[in-house]
Short mmCIF file of C-alpha atoms (C1' of nucleotides) in Angstrom, two decimals:
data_model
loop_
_atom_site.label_atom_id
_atom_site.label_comp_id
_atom_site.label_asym_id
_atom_site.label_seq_id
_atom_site.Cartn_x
_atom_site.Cartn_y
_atom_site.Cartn_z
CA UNK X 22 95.07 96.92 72.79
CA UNK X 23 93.51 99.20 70.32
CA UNK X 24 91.07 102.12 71.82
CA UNK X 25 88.52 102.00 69.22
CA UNK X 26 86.80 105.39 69.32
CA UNK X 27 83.02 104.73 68.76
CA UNK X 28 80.47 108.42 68.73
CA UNK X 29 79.58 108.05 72.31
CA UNK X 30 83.24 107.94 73.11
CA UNK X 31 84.56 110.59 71.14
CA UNK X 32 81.49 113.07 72.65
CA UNK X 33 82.63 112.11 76.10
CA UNK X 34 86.32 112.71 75.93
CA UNK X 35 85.52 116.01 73.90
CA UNK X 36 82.92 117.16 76.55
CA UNK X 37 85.12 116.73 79.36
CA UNK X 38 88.09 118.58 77.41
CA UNK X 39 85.98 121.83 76.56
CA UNK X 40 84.72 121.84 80.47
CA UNK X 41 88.02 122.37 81.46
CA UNK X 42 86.85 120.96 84.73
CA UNK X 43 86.67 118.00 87.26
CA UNK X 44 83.62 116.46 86.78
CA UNK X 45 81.60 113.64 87.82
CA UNK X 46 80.10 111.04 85.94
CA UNK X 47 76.67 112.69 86.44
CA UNK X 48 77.79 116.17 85.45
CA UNK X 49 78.99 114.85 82.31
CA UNK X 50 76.45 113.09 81.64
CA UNK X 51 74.19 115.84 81.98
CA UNK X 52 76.70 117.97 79.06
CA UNK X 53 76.76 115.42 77.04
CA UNK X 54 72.70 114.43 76.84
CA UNK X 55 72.81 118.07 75.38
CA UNK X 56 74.49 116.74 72.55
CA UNK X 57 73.50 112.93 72.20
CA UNK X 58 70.24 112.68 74.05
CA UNK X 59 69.81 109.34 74.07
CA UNK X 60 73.13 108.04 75.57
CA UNK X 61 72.77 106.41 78.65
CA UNK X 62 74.54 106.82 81.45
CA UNK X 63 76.00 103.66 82.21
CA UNK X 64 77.71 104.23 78.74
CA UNK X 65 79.07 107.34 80.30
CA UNK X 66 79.95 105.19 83.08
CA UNK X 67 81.80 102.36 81.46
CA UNK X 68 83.47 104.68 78.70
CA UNK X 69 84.75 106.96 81.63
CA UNK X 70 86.46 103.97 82.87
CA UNK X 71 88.20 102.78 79.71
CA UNK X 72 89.27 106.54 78.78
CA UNK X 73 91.17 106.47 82.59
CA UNK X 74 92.38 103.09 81.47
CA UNK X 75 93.77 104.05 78.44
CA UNK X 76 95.35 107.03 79.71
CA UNK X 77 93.63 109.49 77.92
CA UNK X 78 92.00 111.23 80.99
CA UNK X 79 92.62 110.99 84.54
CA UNK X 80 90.68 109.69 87.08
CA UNK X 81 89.83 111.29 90.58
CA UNK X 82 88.89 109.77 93.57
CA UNK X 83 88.82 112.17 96.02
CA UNK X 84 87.81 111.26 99.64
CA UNK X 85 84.96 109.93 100.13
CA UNK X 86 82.91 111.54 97.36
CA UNK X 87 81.84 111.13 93.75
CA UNK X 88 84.93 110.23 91.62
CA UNK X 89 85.43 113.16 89.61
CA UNK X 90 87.69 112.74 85.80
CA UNK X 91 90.51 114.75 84.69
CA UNK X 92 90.81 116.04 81.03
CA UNK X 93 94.68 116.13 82.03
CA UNK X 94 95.99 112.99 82.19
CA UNK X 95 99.31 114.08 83.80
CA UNK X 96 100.73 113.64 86.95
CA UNK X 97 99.88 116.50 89.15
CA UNK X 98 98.24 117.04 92.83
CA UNK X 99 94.71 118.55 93.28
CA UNK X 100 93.42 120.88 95.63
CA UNK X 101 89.38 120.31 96.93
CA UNK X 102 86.81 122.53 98.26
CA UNK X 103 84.97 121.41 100.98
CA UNK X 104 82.00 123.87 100.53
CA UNK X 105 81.01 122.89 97.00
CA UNK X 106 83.07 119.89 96.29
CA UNK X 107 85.31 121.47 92.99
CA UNK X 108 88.36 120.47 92.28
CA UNK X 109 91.42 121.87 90.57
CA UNK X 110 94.51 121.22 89.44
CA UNK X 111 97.66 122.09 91.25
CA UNK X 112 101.67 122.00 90.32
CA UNK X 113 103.13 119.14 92.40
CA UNK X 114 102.78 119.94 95.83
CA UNK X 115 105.39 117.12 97.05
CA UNK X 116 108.63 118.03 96.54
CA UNK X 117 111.20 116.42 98.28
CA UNK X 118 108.39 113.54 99.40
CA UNK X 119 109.65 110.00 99.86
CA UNK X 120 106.85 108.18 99.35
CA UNK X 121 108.57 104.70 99.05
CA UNK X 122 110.89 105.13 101.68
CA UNK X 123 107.77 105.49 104.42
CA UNK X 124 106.58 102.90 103.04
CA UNK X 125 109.42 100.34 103.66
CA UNK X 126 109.34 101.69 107.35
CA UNK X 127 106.26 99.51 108.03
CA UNK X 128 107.11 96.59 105.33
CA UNK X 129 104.90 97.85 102.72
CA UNK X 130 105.58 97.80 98.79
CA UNK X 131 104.97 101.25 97.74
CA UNK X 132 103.22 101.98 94.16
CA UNK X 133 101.85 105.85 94.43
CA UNK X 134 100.15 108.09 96.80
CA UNK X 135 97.65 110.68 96.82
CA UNK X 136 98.05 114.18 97.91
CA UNK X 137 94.54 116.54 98.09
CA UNK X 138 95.05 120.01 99.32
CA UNK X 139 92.05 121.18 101.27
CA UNK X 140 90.44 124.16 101.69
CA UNK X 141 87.75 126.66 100.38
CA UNK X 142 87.79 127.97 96.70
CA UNK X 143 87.97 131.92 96.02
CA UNK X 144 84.50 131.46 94.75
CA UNK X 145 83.35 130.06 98.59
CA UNK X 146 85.36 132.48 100.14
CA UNK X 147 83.62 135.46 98.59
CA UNK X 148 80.07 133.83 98.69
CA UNK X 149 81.00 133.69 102.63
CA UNK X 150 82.25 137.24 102.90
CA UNK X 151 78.86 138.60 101.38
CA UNK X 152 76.80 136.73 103.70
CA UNK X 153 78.75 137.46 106.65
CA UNK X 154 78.34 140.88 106.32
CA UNK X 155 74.92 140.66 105.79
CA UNK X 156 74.05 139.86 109.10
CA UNK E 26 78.34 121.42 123.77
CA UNK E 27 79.31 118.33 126.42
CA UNK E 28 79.63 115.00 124.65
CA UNK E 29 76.95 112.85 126.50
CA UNK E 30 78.55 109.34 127.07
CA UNK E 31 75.31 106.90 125.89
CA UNK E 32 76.44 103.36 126.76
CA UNK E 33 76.00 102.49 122.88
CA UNK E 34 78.73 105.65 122.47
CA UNK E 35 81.06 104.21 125.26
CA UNK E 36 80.90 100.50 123.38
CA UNK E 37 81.33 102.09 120.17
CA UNK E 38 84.55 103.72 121.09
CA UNK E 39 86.00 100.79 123.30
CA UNK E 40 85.92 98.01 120.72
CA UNK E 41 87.36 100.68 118.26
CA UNK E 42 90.09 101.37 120.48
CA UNK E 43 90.72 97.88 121.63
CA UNK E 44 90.75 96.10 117.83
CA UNK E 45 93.89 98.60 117.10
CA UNK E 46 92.74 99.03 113.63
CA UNK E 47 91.20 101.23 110.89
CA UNK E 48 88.07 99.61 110.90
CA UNK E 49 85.13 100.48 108.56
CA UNK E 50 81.52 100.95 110.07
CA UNK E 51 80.13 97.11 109.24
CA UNK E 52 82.71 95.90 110.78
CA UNK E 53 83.10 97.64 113.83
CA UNK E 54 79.64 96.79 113.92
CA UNK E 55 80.15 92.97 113.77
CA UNK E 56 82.35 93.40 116.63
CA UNK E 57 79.90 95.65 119.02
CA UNK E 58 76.86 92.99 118.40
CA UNK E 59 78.30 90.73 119.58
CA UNK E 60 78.85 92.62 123.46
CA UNK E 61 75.16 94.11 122.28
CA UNK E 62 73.60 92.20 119.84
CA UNK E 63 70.61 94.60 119.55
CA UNK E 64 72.56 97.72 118.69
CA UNK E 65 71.03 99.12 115.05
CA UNK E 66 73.59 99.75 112.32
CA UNK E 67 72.45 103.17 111.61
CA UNK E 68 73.47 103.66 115.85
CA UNK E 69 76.79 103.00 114.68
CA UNK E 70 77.58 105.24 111.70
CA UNK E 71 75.91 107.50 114.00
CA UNK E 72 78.03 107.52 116.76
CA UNK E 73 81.07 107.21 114.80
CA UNK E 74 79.91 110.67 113.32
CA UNK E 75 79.64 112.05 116.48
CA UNK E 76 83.00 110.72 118.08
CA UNK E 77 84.77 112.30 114.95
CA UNK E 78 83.05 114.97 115.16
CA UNK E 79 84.33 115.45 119.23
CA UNK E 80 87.93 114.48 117.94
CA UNK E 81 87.31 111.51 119.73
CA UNK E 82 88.16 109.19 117.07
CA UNK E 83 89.74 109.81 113.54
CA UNK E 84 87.49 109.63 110.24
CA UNK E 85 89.27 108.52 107.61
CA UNK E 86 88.01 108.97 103.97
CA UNK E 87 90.55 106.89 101.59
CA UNK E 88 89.97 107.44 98.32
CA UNK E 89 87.41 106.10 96.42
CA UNK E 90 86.26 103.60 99.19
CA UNK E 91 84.30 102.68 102.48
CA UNK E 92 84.79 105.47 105.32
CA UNK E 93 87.60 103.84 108.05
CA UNK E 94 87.54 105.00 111.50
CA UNK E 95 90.70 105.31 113.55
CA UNK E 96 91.43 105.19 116.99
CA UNK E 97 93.69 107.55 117.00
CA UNK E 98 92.87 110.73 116.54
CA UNK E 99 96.26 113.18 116.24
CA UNK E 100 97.77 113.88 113.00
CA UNK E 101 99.07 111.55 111.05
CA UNK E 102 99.21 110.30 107.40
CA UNK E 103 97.99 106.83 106.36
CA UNK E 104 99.55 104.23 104.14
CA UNK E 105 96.93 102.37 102.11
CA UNK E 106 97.17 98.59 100.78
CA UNK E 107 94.90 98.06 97.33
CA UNK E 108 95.00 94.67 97.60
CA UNK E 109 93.22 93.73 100.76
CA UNK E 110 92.34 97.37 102.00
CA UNK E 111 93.68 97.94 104.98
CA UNK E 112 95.24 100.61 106.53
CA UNK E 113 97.94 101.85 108.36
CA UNK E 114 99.29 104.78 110.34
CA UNK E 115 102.04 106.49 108.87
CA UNK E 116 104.88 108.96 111.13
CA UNK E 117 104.17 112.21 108.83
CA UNK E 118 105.18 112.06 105.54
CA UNK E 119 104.59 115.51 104.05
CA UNK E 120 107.65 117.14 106.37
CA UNK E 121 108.29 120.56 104.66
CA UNK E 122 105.17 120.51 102.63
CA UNK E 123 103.78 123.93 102.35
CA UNK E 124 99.70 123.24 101.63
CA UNK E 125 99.30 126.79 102.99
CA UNK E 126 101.99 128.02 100.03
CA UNK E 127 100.39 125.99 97.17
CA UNK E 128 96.29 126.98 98.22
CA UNK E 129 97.62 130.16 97.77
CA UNK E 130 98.31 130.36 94.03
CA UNK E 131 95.09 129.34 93.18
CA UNK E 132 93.35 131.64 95.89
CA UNK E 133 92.15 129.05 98.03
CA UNK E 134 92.01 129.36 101.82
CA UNK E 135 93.67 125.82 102.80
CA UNK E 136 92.29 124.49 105.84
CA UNK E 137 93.89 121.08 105.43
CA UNK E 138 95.41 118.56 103.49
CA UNK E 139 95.02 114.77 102.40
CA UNK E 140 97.75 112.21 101.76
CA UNK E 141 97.76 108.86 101.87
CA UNK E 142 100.98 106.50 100.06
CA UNK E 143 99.30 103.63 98.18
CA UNK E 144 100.65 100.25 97.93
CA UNK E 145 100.99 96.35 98.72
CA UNK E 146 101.22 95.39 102.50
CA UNK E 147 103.72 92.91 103.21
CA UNK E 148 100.76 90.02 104.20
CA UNK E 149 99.39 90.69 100.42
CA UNK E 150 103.26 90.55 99.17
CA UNK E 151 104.23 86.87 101.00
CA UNK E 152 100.47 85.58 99.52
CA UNK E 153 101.21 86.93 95.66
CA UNK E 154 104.44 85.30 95.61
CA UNK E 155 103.28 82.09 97.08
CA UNK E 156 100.29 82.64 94.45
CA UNK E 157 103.67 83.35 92.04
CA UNK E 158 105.74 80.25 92.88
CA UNK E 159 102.64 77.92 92.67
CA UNK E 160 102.44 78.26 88.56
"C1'" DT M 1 76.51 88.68 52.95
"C1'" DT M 2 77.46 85.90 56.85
"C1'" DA M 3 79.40 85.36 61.25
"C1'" DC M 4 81.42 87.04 65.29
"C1'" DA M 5 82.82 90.46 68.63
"C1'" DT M 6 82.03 94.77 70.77
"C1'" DT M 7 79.18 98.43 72.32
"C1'" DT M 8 75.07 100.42 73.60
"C1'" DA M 9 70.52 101.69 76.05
"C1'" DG M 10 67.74 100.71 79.51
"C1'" DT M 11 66.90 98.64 83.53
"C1'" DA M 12 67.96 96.03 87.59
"C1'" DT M 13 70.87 95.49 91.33
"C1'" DA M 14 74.48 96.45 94.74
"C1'" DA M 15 76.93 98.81 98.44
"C1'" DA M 16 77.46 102.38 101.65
"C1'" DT M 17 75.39 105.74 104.04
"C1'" DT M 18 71.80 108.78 105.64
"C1'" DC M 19 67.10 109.80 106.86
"C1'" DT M 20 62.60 109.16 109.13
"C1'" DC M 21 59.94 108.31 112.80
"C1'" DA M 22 57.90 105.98 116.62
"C1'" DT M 23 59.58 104.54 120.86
"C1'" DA M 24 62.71 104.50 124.72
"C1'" DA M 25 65.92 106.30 127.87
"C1'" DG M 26 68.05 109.69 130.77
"C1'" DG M 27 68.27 113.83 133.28
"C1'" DG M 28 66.66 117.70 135.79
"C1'" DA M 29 62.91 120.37 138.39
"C1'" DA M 30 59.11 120.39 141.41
"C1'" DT K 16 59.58 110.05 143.32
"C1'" DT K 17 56.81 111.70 139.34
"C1'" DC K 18 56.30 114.50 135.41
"C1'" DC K 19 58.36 116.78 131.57
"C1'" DC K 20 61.63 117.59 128.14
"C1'" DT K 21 65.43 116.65 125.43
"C1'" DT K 22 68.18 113.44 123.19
"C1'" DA K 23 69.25 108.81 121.55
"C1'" DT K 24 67.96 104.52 119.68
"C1'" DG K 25 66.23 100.70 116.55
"C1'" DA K 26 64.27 99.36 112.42
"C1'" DG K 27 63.56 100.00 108.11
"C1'" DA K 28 62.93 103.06 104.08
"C1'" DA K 29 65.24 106.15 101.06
"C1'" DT K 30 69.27 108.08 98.71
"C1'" DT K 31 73.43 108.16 96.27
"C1'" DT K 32 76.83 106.38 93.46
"C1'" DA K 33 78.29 102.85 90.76
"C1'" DT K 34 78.17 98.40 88.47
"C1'" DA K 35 75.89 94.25 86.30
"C1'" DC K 36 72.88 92.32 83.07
"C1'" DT K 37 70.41 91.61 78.74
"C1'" DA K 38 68.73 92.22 74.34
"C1'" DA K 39 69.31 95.06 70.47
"C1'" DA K 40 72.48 97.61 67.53
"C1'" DT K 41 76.68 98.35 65.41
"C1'" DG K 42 81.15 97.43 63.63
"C1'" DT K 43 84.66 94.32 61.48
"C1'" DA K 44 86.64 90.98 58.95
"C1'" DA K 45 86.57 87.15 55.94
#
DNA sequence: TTACATTTAGTATAAATTCTCATAAGGGAA
DNA sequence: TTCCCTTATGAGAATTTATACTAAATGTAA
């Protein structure tokens, strides 16, 4: 199963590389317009999916919100802001977890899990301070 | 703020607590019509806001799919089935996880964390190998 | 070329949830 | 009680996110 890499494709993946960043398919979408105006955004969409697919990015579906993609494809946890929704990458926050062996306890077969840190970004927490003090 | 007990509210909670499962709002919905068949939909999410909200109930927000309410609102961790959806309660998984220690790397403030294990349950096991055996 | 498969743009549709708003219900205070 | 006020409800519209569909475009291979 050959990826063939068609323009629309190759803008995407590139786009989400140079963001350095978690976004959604919308937020792409909007980047990559900038540079092919006319792409649609199922096509973002659909080429999202087969990039995940293929391994080449990662895909985020963080609790119930807009799935987000990763321009690392490794395995690694993520940690979530709750005030404005970013995401970021963390080292492996699970040492020492034994994912399968919970899972047996209740009979199930166990094929990953999902780990999101939450809390609020630096970027919240100053925003926060400076209207605090305001009052 | 006192949590007014509506007799919508009251149903609500009571068929939540009595199914014994992580139900999502349409179909804790099915289930109250049928004790009060004129009950609106959007009474439902509603309520279930507001009994999460009072740590009545638990919210749960799997990844990437409907909203699941649980009747049981301490702290646990969830196992997740991605064949037929369902969900489970899980004893803690994450002992000696240090969210706190990780948030702080990248400057967040954690406030929480997120984990759910993913697999097959064993109901969705016995039917794939049945569905195995049959070819 | 011709012939076939894949991909795309644009739009329609779907699913889950939230919002709006007129009406109804419930709880004091007189 | 009766009146008033706040809050909740029902019904449906609106929103958000994502996928499906279709005809046109493009690529590929003989």
């Amino acid at each position: 199963m050959q990826l063939r890499m068609t323009n629309q494709r190759e803008i995407i993946l590139r786009e989400l590389n140079t963001s350095q960043r978690h976004l959604a398919a919308d937020e792409l979408y909007d980047r990559v317009k900038k540079v092919m105006p006319r792409i649609s955004l199922a096509t973002v969409y659909r080429n999202l999916e087969i990039l995940s697919e293929a391994g080449m990015i990662g895909k985020l579906e963080i609790s119930g919100r807009q799935k987000r993609f990763d321009y690392d494809p490794s395995e690694h946890d993520h940690i979530y802001c709750v005030v404005c929704h970013r995401v970021d990458n963390l080292e492996m926050a699970h040492k020492g977890l034994t994912a399968e062996e919970f899972g047996a306890v209740v009979g199930y077969s166990v094929t990953g899990y999902r780990l999101e840190i939450i809390g609020v970004c630096p970027e919240c927490q100053t925003k926060n301070e400076n209207k605090e003090s305001k009052k």
